[in-house]
Every structure is written in C-alpha cells, then in structure tokens.
Coordinates of C-alpha atoms in Angstrom, one line a residue:
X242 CA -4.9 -5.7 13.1
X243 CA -3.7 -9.6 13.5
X244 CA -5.4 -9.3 16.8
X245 CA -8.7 -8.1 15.5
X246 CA -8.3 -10.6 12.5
X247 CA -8.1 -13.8 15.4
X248 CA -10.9 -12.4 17.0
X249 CA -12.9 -12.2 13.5
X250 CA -12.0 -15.5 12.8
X251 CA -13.4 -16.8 15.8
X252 CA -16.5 -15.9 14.2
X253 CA -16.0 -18.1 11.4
X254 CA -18.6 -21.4 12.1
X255 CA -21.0 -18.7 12.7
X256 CA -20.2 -16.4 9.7
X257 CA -18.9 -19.1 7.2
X258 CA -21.2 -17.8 4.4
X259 CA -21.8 -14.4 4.7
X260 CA -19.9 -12.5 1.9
X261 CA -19.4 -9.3 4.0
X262 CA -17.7 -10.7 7.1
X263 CA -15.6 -12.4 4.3
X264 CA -14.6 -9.2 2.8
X265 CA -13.9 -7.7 5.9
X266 CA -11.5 -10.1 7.2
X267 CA -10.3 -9.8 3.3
X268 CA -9.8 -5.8 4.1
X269 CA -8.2 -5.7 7.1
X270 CA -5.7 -8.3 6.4
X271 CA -4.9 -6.4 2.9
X272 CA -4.2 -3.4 5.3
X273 CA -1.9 -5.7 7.5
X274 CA 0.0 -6.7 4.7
X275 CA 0.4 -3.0 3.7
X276 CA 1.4 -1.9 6.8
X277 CA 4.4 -4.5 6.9
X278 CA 5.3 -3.7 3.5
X279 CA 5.6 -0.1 4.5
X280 CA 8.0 -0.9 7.4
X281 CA 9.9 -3.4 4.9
X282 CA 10.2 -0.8 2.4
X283 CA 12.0 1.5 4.6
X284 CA 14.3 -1.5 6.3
X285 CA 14.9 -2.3 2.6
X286 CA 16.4 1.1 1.7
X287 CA 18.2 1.4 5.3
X288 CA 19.8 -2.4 4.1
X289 CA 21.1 -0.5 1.1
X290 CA 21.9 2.8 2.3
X291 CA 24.7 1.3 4.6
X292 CA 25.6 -1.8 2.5
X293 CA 23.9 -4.6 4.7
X294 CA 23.4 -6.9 2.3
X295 CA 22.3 -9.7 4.9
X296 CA 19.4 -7.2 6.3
X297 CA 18.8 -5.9 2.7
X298 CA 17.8 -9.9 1.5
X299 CA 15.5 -10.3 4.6
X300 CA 13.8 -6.8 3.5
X301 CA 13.7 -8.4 -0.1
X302 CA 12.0 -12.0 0.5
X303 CA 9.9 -10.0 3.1
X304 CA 8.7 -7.7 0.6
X305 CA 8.2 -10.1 -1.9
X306 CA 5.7 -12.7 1.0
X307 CA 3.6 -9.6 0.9
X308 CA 3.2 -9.7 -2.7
X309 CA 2.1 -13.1 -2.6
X310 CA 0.1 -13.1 0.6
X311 CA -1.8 -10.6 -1.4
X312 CA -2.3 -12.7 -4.5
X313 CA -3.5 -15.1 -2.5
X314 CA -6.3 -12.6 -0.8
X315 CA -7.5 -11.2 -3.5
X316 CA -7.9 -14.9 -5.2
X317 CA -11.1 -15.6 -3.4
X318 CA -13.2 -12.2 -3.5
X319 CA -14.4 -11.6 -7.3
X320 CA -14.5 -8.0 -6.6
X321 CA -11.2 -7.6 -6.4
X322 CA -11.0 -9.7 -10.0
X323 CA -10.6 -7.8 -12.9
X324 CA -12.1 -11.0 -15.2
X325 CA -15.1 -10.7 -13.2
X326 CA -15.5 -7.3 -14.7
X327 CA -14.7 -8.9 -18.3
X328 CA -17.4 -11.5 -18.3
X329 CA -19.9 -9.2 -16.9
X330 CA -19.4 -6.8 -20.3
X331 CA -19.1 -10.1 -22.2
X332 CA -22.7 -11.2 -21.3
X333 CA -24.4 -7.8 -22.6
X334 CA -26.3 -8.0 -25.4
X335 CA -24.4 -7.7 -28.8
X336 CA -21.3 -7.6 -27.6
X337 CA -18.5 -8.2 -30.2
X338 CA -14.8 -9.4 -29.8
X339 CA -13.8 -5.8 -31.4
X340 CA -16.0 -4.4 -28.4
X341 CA -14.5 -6.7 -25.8
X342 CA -11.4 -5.6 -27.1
X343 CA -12.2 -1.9 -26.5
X344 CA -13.1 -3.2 -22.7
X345 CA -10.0 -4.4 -22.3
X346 CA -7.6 -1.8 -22.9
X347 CA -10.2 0.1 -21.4
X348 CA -9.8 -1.4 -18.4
X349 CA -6.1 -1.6 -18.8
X350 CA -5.9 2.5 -19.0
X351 CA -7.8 4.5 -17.9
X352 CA -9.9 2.6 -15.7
X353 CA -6.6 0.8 -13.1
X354 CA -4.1 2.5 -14.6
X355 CA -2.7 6.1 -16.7
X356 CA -0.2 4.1 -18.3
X357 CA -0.7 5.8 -21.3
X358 CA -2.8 8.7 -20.6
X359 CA 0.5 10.1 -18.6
X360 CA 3.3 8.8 -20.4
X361 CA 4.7 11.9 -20.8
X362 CA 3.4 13.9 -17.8
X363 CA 6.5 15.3 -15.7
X364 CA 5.1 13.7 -12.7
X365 CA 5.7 9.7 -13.4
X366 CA 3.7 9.1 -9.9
X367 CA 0.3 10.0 -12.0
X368 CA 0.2 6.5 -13.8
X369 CA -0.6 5.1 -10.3
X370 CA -2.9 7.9 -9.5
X371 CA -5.8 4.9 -9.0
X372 CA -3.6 2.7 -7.0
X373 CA -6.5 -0.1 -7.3
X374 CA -5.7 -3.8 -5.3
X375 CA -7.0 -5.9 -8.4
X376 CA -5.7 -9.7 -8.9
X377 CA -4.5 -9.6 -12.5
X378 CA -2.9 -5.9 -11.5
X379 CA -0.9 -7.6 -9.1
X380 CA 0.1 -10.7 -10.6
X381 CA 1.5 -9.0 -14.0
X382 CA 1.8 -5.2 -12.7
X383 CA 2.4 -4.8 -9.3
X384 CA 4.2 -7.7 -8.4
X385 CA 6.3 -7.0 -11.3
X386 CA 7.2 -3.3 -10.2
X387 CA 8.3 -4.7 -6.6
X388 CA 10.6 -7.3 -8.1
X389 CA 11.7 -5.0 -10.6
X390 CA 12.9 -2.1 -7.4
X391 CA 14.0 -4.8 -5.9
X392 CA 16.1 -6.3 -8.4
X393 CA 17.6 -2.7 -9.3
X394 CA 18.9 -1.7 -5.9
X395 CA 20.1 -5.5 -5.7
X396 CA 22.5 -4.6 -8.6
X397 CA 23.7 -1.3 -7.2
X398 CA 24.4 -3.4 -3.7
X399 CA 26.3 -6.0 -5.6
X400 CA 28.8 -2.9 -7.3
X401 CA 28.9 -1.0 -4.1
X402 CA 26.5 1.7 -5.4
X403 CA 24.4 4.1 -2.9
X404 CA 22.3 6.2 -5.5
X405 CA 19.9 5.6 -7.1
X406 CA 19.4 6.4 -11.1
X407 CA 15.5 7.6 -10.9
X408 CA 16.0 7.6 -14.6
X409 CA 16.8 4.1 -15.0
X410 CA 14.6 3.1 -12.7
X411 CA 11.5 4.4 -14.1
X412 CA 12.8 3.0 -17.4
X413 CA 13.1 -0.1 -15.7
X414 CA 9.4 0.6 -14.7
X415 CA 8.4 1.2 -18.0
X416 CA 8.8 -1.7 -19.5
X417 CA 6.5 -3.7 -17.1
X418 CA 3.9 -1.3 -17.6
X419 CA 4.4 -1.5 -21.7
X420 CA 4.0 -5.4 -20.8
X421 CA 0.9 -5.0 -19.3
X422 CA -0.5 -2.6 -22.0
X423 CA 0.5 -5.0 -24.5
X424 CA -0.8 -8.3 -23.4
X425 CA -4.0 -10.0 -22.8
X426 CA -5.2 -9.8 -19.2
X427 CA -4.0 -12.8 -17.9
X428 CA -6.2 -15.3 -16.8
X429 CA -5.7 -16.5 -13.1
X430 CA -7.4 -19.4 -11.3
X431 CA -9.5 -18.7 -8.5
X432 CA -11.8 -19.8 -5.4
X433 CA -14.5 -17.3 -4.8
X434 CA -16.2 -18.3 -2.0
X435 CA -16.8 -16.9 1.8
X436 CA -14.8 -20.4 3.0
X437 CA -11.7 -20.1 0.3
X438 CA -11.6 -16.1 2.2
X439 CA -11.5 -17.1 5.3
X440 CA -9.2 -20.3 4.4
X441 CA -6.6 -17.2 3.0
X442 CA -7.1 -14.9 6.3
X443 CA -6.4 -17.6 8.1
X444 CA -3.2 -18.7 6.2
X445 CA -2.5 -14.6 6.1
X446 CA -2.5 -14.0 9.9
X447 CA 0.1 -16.9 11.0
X448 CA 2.3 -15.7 8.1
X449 CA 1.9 -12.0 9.7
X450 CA 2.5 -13.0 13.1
X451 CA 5.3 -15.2 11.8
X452 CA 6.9 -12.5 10.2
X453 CA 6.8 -9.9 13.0
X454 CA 8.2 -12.5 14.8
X455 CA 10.8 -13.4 12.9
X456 CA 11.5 -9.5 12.0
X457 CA 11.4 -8.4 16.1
X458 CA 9.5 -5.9 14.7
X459 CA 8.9 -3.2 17.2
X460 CA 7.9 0.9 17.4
X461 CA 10.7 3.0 17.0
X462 CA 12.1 5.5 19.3
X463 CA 12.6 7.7 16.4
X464 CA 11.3 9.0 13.2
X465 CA 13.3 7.5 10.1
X466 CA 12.6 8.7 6.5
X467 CA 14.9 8.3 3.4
X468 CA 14.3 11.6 1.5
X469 CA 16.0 13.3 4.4
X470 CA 20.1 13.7 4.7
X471 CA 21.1 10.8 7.0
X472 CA 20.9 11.7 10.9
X473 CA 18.9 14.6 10.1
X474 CA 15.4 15.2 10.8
X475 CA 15.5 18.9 10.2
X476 CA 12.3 18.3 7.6
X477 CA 10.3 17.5 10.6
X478 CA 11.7 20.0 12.9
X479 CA 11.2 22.6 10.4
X480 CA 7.2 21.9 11.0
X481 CA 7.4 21.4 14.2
X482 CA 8.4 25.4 14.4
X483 CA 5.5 26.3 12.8
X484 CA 3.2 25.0 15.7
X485 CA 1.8 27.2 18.3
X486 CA 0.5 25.6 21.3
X487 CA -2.5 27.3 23.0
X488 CA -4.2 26.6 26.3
X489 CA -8.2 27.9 26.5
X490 CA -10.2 27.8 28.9
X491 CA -14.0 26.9 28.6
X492 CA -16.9 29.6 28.7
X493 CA -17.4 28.3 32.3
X494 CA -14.4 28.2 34.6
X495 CA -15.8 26.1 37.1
X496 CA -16.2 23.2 34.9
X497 CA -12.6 23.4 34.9
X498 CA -12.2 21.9 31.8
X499 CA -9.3 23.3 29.5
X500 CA -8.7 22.7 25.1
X501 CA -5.0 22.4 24.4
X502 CA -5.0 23.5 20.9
X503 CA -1.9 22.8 18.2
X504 CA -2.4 25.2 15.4
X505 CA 0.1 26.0 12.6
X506 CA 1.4 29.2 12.0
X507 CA -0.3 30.2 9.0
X508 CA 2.1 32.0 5.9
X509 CA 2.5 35.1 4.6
X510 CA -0.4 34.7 1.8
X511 CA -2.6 33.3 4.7
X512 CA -2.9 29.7 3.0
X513 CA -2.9 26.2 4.8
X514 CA -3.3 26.8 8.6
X515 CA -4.2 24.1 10.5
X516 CA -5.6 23.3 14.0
X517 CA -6.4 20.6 16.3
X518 CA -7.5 20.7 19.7
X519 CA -7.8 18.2 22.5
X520 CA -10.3 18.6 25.6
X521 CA -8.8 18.1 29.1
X522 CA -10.6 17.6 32.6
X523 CA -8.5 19.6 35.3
X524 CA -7.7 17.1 38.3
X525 CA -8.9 18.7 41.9

C-alpha cells in the first residue's frame, strides 16, 4: 500500500484538484494505517502476555500514531465529517433547535453507533456493529477506547497481572461511550480541500514507512493469535483437518490442464461446506 500511495502521489501536479484521486489516496492510506494497527494490536498483547514492558510501550505510542495519523486523514475529506452531516440538516427548511437536537442523538445512536440500542445485548461487540471512520467518532469515541485498552493493560503490566478482567474492561468502555452520548458533538477544525488530502497522505506515508522501519516489521514464519493457549495452534489445525484436497482433471485430457480443489468436509447436518479451486497448466 505505501508503495502504491508514492506512486499515487506522483500524480499529484496533475491530479491536485480532483476530489476522487483525493479520496482515494485518503482510502488506501486509512487501510495502511489499519493494517499496522492490526499488527500492533497483536505485538501489544504479546508485550503483555510475557511482561515486556519495553516492547509493550513501543506497541502503545505505535498504536496511539495511528490514532492520530487518522485524525489527521479524515480532517480534510468532509465526508468522513460528521458536522458536514449537521449543517446539511441545519439548512432544510424549518428546521428547529429541538429538531437539530433529534439529529444529533440521532446520529449519535443509531446512525455510528448502538450505544444505546444494545446496552444490554449479551453480545457488547454489537454497539460497534457500524464500525464507521468518522472525524468527531474518532477524536471523542474511538481514540478514547484505544487509550482507554491501552491504559488498562498498562495497569495490569505495572502489578504483574496477565488477565484480563473483560468485565472491567467493558465498564471501562462504557463510560467513554456514555461520554459521547452525553455531549455535544464536538466541533473540530478542518481543511477540506483535494491539496490539505494530499498534504495528509503525504505526511501519512513517511510516517508509515518510518514506522515499519523503525518496527523491522516483517512477515511471520508462523501464525500468532491470542485467543489460543500459548504455543498452540490446535484452532487452526483443527480446520485444517477438515480440508480435502482433490486433483480433477479437465473434460479434455490433452489440454492437460488439472483444478486442485480445497473443499471442507462438510458436517453432519450438511451446513457450511466450502470449496476453492485453482487451475493448473501441466508442464511437458
């Protein structure tokens, strides 16, 4: 993605004010910044797992440069502005402060949030169901939530903890999400314009490439997941059993062209099989 973002911006005399090669570059790099987040997330909990608080605090400030590297993206593209939205409502005919009021909390829950709607579902994960990159969701929500996961296992680190309360945690969580319930949407200066988004791609890609840099990051040899016991990958293998490989063979055999074909064993009840298959040209 950084490479295809330098390429992009090489465009950038050329394409300096059209909107959509703007939001491109805008897109891509948002993905960028998720993808390092992703891998920081998971050397963030590794940190903590075995007590490293040095790697844990590189994780942290990591974590939180992608939180503001976002914040500064989603600054210059008013679509990705949830006051953009507001004065839009605010200009309709007869519009009153009671209705602009309604359009807030409106927009608040259910439209980028279920904050209230599943307050008391079983499955806390539903309140993020929209999962929407918004600039006021990230500078009083989001932001907020990382800081806050941060700050928690930070705590645990410091008293030699390993587990994790979910309990707490989400209580934790809830009280940044009654904070943005509560409160006016905040306002937040920005530069919308195709110049001020390529300005912040710009600035985005040599933080990224400074930070993989920095990090050595690199692909791994092998697969790493928290929710699984420690040196155990038996999750994966456990799918991996499940696979049947087949070889066939093309209506014409002289074409000598062969499918290898990965399909899952399907269960008992017949539900969920899955298959994928991959042509190959047999070599004279």
């Amino acid at each position: 993605m950084i490479q295809y973002l330098e390429i992009a911006l090489g465009q950038a005399k050329r394409q300096h004010d059209n909107p959509l090669y703007a939001k491109d570059m805008i897109d891509v790099a948002k993905q960028a910044i998720a993808d390092l987040s992703n891998c920081q997330l998971v050397s963030l909990y590794e940190a903590y797992s075995s007590g490293d608080s040095k790697s844990f605090e590189i994780a942290a400030k990591s974590l939180s440069d992608c939180v503001s590297q976002m914040d500064g993206l989603l600054r210059t593209v008013k679509e990705y502005q949830i006051a953009s939205i507001i004065e839009n409502a605010r200009t309709l005919p007869g519009v009153t402060p009671g209705d602009m009021k309604i359009v807030e909390n409106s927009l608040k829950d259910p439209v980028f949030t279920f904050v209230n709607t599943f307050a008391k579902d079983p499955n806390p994960m539903m309140i993020d169901y929209q999962r929407k990159d918004m600039l006021e969701l990230w500078k009083v929500y989001y932001g907020p939530r990382v800081e806050t996961y941060i700050s928690y296992l930070r705590e645990n680190l410091s008293k030699n903890i390993r587990a994790i309360d979910e309990n707490e945690l989400l209580r934790r969580y809830a009280l940044v999400q009654q904070s943005w319930m509560e409160n006016p949407i905040p306002t937040v200066d920005v530069h919308n314009s195709c110049d001020a988004s390529i300005s912040a791609v710009r600035s985005c890609v040599s933080w990224l490439k400074d930070e993989t840099t920095r990090l050595a990051l690199a692909p791994k040899s092998q697969l790493q997941n928290g929710g699984f016991e420690e040196g155990s990958l038996s999750g994966w293998q456990k799918a991996v059993t499940n696979v049947n490989v087949e070889v066939r063979t093309t209506p014409d055999p002289s074409s000598n062209v062969y499918t290898l074909f990965f399909t899952t064993i399907p269960p008992a009840s017949g539900d969920h099989s899955f298959s994928l298959g991959q042509s190959i040209q047999a070599q004279p």
